[in-house]
Amino acid sequence: MRLYAQTPARRNLQVLVDLIAVAVIAVAVWAALVVRETIMLLAEPGRRVESSGDRLAEELGNAGDAASDVPLIGGVLKKPLEAAADAGSGFADAGVSLQETVSQVANVITTALIVIPVFFVLLLWLPPRLLWIRRSSTLRRLAEAPGGADLLALRALTGPPGALAKLPVPPGGWADAWRQGDREVIADLSAVALQRIGLRP
């Protein structure tokens, strides 16, 4: 199986297109990751809220424990401090929730920014490449099979006439020489059919 053409012009074009496809995919992934980092900056307030809420809950919990040691009214003083500590924990939970939401949004947007461009690049690039690989393999097998040169010559005769215009026309024309089984003409025509797809005889 041949991945690239043998003729320089077709091979260079294939390599260029492949490099462009890889570059577009790489740029799409890089841009998506940059966008993700930018979106994740929105999670910073959530981290600050979580940190502040945890510290507040801890300090109020410590204050409640200290207040419980006050004789007679320790239990009364501890209850509002415990309630305030619970509220601080609620702030911390809200900060965690904000971070999770931002992370989910960042993941969805990053995935979309990667998948959509890569899908279109593969849709435009991969089928023609696979088709060329299949056609080149088929033509190469045909050229090496018994009578394959005759079939390739017929393919050249029925294809676009531009390539034949560059060759000297045999007496009686191409079709007549092919019908008579002129081996030199058949070899020239089969070479044209192979060169048209980028292969050498």
mmCIF file of C-alpha atoms in Angstrom, residues 10-194:
data_model
loop_
_atom_site.group_PDB
_atom_site.id
_atom_site.type_symbol
_atom_site.label_atom_id
_atom_site.label_comp_id
_atom_site.label_asym_id
_atom_site.label_seq_id
_atom_site.Cartn_x
_atom_site.Cartn_y
_atom_site.Cartn_z
ATOM 1 C CA ARG A 10 1.407 15.003 -6.936
ATOM 2 C CA ARG A 11 3.522 13.846 -3.990
ATOM 3 C CA ASN A 12 4.411 17.400 -2.980
ATOM 4 C CA LEU A 13 0.749 18.405 -3.138
ATOM 5 C CA GLN A 14 -0.263 15.431 -0.985
ATOM 6 C CA VAL A 15 2.416 16.193 1.595
ATOM 7 C CA LEU A 16 1.396 19.867 1.662
ATOM 8 C CA VAL A 17 -2.279 19.009 2.167
ATOM 9 C CA ASP A 18 -1.387 16.522 4.916
ATOM 10 C CA LEU A 19 0.745 19.119 6.699
ATOM 11 C CA ILE A 20 -2.044 21.695 6.444
ATOM 12 C CA ALA A 21 -4.551 19.208 7.890
ATOM 13 C CA VAL A 22 -2.248 18.343 10.796
ATOM 14 C CA ALA A 23 -1.512 22.033 11.407
ATOM 15 C CA VAL A 24 -5.225 22.941 11.448
ATOM 16 C CA ILE A 25 -5.922 20.138 13.929
ATOM 17 C CA ALA A 26 -3.002 21.224 16.127
ATOM 18 C CA VAL A 27 -4.133 24.873 16.069
ATOM 19 C CA ALA A 28 -7.708 23.837 16.911
ATOM 20 C CA VAL A 29 -6.523 21.810 19.922
ATOM 21 C CA TRP A 30 -4.183 24.609 21.081
ATOM 22 C CA ALA A 31 -6.910 27.263 20.734
ATOM 23 C CA ALA A 32 -9.408 25.070 22.597
ATOM 24 C CA LEU A 33 -6.967 24.599 25.487
ATOM 25 C CA VAL A 34 -6.307 28.361 25.619
ATOM 26 C CA VAL A 35 -10.045 29.004 25.758
ATOM 27 C CA ARG A 36 -10.367 26.414 28.532
ATOM 28 C CA GLU A 37 -7.666 28.115 30.606
ATOM 29 C CA THR A 38 -9.420 31.446 30.107
ATOM 30 C CA ILE A 39 -12.782 30.025 31.189
ATOM 31 C CA MET A 40 -11.194 28.368 34.223
ATOM 32 C CA LEU A 41 -10.160 31.840 35.447
ATOM 33 C CA LEU A 42 -13.853 32.294 36.253
ATOM 34 C CA ALA A 43 -13.489 29.568 38.883
ATOM 35 C CA GLU A 44 -11.077 31.705 40.912
ATOM 36 C CA PRO A 45 -13.868 33.549 42.803
ATOM 37 C CA GLY A 46 -15.309 30.141 43.668
ATOM 38 C CA ARG A 47 -11.992 29.053 45.113
ATOM 39 C CA ARG A 48 -11.801 32.246 47.173
ATOM 40 C CA VAL A 49 -15.358 31.808 48.438
ATOM 41 C CA GLU A 50 -14.612 28.199 49.357
ATOM 42 C CA SER A 51 -11.427 29.167 51.197
ATOM 43 C CA SER A 52 -13.086 32.082 53.019
ATOM 44 C CA GLY A 53 -16.124 29.968 53.935
ATOM 45 C CA ASP A 54 -13.939 27.187 55.321
ATOM 46 C CA ARG A 55 -11.896 29.658 57.397
ATOM 47 C CA LEU A 56 -15.045 31.387 58.673
ATOM 48 C CA ALA A 57 -16.657 28.077 59.625
ATOM 49 C CA GLU A 58 -13.497 26.971 61.400
ATOM 50 C CA GLU A 59 -13.107 30.233 63.341
ATOM 51 C CA LEU A 60 -16.782 30.314 64.350
ATOM 52 C CA GLY A 61 -16.592 26.666 65.376
ATOM 53 C CA ASN A 62 -13.580 27.426 67.566
ATOM 54 C CA ALA A 63 -15.398 30.437 69.031
ATOM 55 C CA GLY A 64 -18.446 28.255 69.769
ATOM 56 C CA ASP A 65 -16.256 25.701 71.524
ATOM 57 C CA ALA A 66 -14.676 28.453 73.595
ATOM 58 C CA ALA A 67 -18.085 29.983 74.385
ATOM 59 C CA SER A 68 -19.410 26.662 75.611
ATOM 60 C CA ASP A 69 -16.911 26.860 78.478
ATOM 61 C CA VAL A 70 -18.599 30.012 79.854
ATOM 62 C CA PRO A 71 -20.504 29.035 83.022
ATOM 63 C CA LEU A 72 -24.315 29.085 82.913
ATOM 64 C CA ILE A 73 -24.699 30.695 79.464
ATOM 65 C CA GLY A 74 -22.089 28.677 77.514
ATOM 66 C CA GLY A 75 -24.706 26.531 75.760
ATOM 67 C CA VAL A 76 -26.755 29.604 74.830
ATOM 68 C CA LEU A 77 -23.707 31.371 73.357
ATOM 69 C CA LYS A 78 -22.558 28.292 71.454
ATOM 70 C CA LYS A 79 -25.774 27.797 69.440
ATOM 71 C CA PRO A 80 -25.665 31.009 67.359
ATOM 72 C CA LEU A 81 -21.958 30.531 66.744
ATOM 73 C CA GLU A 82 -22.605 26.993 65.498
ATOM 74 C CA ALA A 83 -25.355 28.318 63.224
ATOM 75 C CA ALA A 84 -22.973 30.944 61.851
ATOM 76 C CA ALA A 85 -20.323 28.227 61.321
ATOM 77 C CA ASP A 86 -22.879 26.216 59.338
ATOM 78 C CA ALA A 87 -23.562 29.292 57.223
ATOM 79 C CA GLY A 88 -19.806 29.587 56.577
ATOM 80 C CA SER A 89 -19.780 25.966 55.436
ATOM 81 C CA GLY A 90 -22.656 26.856 53.118
ATOM 82 C CA PHE A 91 -20.530 29.606 51.573
ATOM 83 C CA ALA A 92 -17.718 27.095 51.077
ATOM 84 C CA ASP A 93 -20.129 24.661 49.393
ATOM 85 C CA ALA A 94 -21.335 27.449 47.105
ATOM 86 C CA GLY A 95 -17.722 28.123 46.112
ATOM 87 C CA VAL A 96 -17.190 24.436 45.325
ATOM 88 C CA SER A 97 -20.400 24.373 43.275
ATOM 89 C CA LEU A 98 -19.288 27.415 41.278
ATOM 90 C CA GLN A 99 -15.940 25.779 40.518
ATOM 91 C CA GLU A 100 -17.633 22.569 39.374
ATOM 92 C CA THR A 101 -20.020 24.499 37.123
ATOM 93 C CA VAL A 102 -17.197 26.484 35.532
ATOM 94 C CA SER A 103 -15.201 23.287 35.033
ATOM 95 C CA GLN A 104 -18.152 21.565 33.337
ATOM 96 C CA VAL A 105 -18.751 24.537 31.037
ATOM 97 C CA ALA A 106 -15.037 24.678 30.205
ATOM 98 C CA ASN A 107 -14.979 20.948 29.385
ATOM 99 C CA VAL A 108 -18.033 21.166 27.118
ATOM 100 C CA ILE A 109 -16.737 24.220 25.232
ATOM 101 C CA THR A 110 -13.231 22.733 24.915
ATOM 102 C CA THR A 111 -14.611 19.461 23.569
ATOM 103 C CA ALA A 112 -16.779 21.309 21.043
ATOM 104 C CA LEU A 113 -13.877 23.520 19.944
ATOM 105 C CA ILE A 114 -11.750 20.430 19.328
ATOM 106 C CA VAL A 115 -14.308 17.993 17.903
ATOM 107 C CA ILE A 116 -16.042 20.319 15.407
ATOM 108 C CA PRO A 117 -12.917 21.585 13.557
ATOM 109 C CA VAL A 118 -11.253 18.158 13.640
ATOM 110 C CA PHE A 119 -14.445 16.571 12.267
ATOM 111 C CA PHE A 120 -14.579 18.997 9.336
ATOM 112 C CA VAL A 121 -10.848 18.664 8.620
ATOM 113 C CA LEU A 122 -11.120 14.886 8.601
ATOM 114 C CA LEU A 123 -14.284 15.077 6.490
ATOM 115 C CA LEU A 124 -12.549 17.203 3.850
ATOM 116 C CA TRP A 125 -9.099 15.592 4.002
ATOM 117 C CA LEU A 126 -9.394 11.912 4.882
ATOM 118 C CA PRO A 127 -11.840 10.597 2.223
ATOM 119 C CA PRO A 128 -9.797 11.930 -0.747
ATOM 120 C CA ARG A 129 -6.599 10.534 0.780
ATOM 121 C CA LEU A 130 -8.148 7.108 1.376
ATOM 122 C CA LEU A 131 -9.693 7.171 -2.108
ATOM 123 C CA TRP A 132 -6.309 7.922 -3.669
ATOM 124 C CA ILE A 133 -4.650 5.123 -1.692
ATOM 125 C CA ARG A 134 -7.335 2.674 -2.817
ATOM 126 C CA ARG A 135 -7.175 3.791 -6.461
ATOM 127 C CA SER A 136 -3.386 3.718 -6.589
ATOM 128 C CA SER A 137 -3.333 0.213 -5.099
ATOM 129 C CA THR A 138 -5.959 -0.945 -7.608
ATOM 130 C CA LEU A 139 -4.102 0.542 -10.576
ATOM 131 C CA ARG A 140 -0.777 -0.880 -9.401
ATOM 132 C CA ARG A 141 -2.290 -4.366 -9.076
ATOM 133 C CA LEU A 142 -3.915 -3.944 -12.485
ATOM 134 C CA ALA A 143 -0.614 -2.891 -14.057
ATOM 135 C CA GLU A 144 1.115 -5.967 -12.675
ATOM 136 C CA ALA A 145 -1.645 -8.404 -13.689
ATOM 137 C CA PRO A 146 -1.667 -10.216 -17.047
ATOM 138 C CA GLY A 147 -3.304 -7.959 -19.633
ATOM 139 C CA GLY A 148 -3.309 -5.093 -17.173
ATOM 140 C CA ALA A 149 -1.318 -2.814 -19.456
ATOM 141 C CA ASP A 150 -4.039 -3.155 -22.115
ATOM 142 C CA LEU A 151 -6.723 -2.132 -19.627
ATOM 143 C CA LEU A 152 -4.665 0.803 -18.415
ATOM 144 C CA ALA A 153 -4.136 1.864 -22.039
ATOM 145 C CA LEU A 154 -7.900 1.748 -22.569
ATOM 146 C CA ARG A 155 -8.323 3.838 -19.423
ATOM 147 C CA ALA A 156 -5.926 6.439 -20.855
ATOM 148 C CA LEU A 157 -7.803 6.455 -24.173
ATOM 149 C CA THR A 158 -11.172 7.068 -22.507
ATOM 150 C CA GLY A 159 -9.862 9.640 -20.042
ATOM 151 C CA PRO A 160 -9.138 13.343 -20.492
ATOM 152 C CA PRO A 161 -7.163 13.892 -23.712
ATOM 153 C CA GLY A 162 -4.784 16.477 -22.250
ATOM 154 C CA ALA A 163 -2.055 13.963 -21.316
ATOM 155 C CA LEU A 164 -2.134 12.335 -24.749
ATOM 156 C CA ALA A 165 -1.606 15.689 -26.441
ATOM 157 C CA LYS A 166 1.950 15.753 -25.073
ATOM 158 C CA LEU A 167 2.879 12.491 -26.839
ATOM 159 C CA PRO A 168 3.565 11.969 -30.559
ATOM 160 C CA VAL A 169 0.473 10.435 -32.183
ATOM 161 C CA PRO A 170 1.204 7.070 -33.813
ATOM 162 C CA PRO A 171 0.194 6.461 -37.457
ATOM 163 C CA GLY A 172 -3.550 5.876 -37.624
ATOM 164 C CA GLY A 173 -4.137 7.395 -34.150
ATOM 165 C CA TRP A 174 -4.036 6.087 -30.617
ATOM 166 C CA ALA A 175 -7.180 3.991 -30.776
ATOM 167 C CA ASP A 176 -6.127 2.198 -33.961
ATOM 168 C CA ALA A 177 -2.666 1.424 -32.569
ATOM 169 C CA TRP A 178 -4.249 0.113 -29.360
ATOM 170 C CA ARG A 179 -6.678 -2.097 -31.316
ATOM 171 C CA GLN A 180 -3.775 -3.530 -33.307
ATOM 172 C CA GLY A 181 -1.938 -4.364 -30.079
ATOM 173 C CA ASP A 182 1.060 -2.088 -30.633
ATOM 174 C CA ARG A 183 3.100 -2.871 -27.507
ATOM 175 C CA GLU A 184 4.957 0.433 -27.524
ATOM 176 C CA VAL A 185 1.719 2.415 -27.786
ATOM 177 C CA ILE A 186 0.110 0.278 -25.079
ATOM 178 C CA ALA A 187 3.111 0.897 -22.823
ATOM 179 C CA ASP A 188 2.896 4.652 -23.449
ATOM 180 C CA LEU A 189 -0.843 4.712 -22.789
ATOM 181 C CA SER A 190 -0.571 2.625 -19.606
ATOM 182 C CA ALA A 191 2.183 4.974 -18.388
ATOM 183 C CA VAL A 192 -0.177 7.916 -18.993
ATOM 184 C CA ALA A 193 -2.915 6.207 -16.949
ATOM 185 C CA LEU A 194 -0.499 5.592 -14.086
#
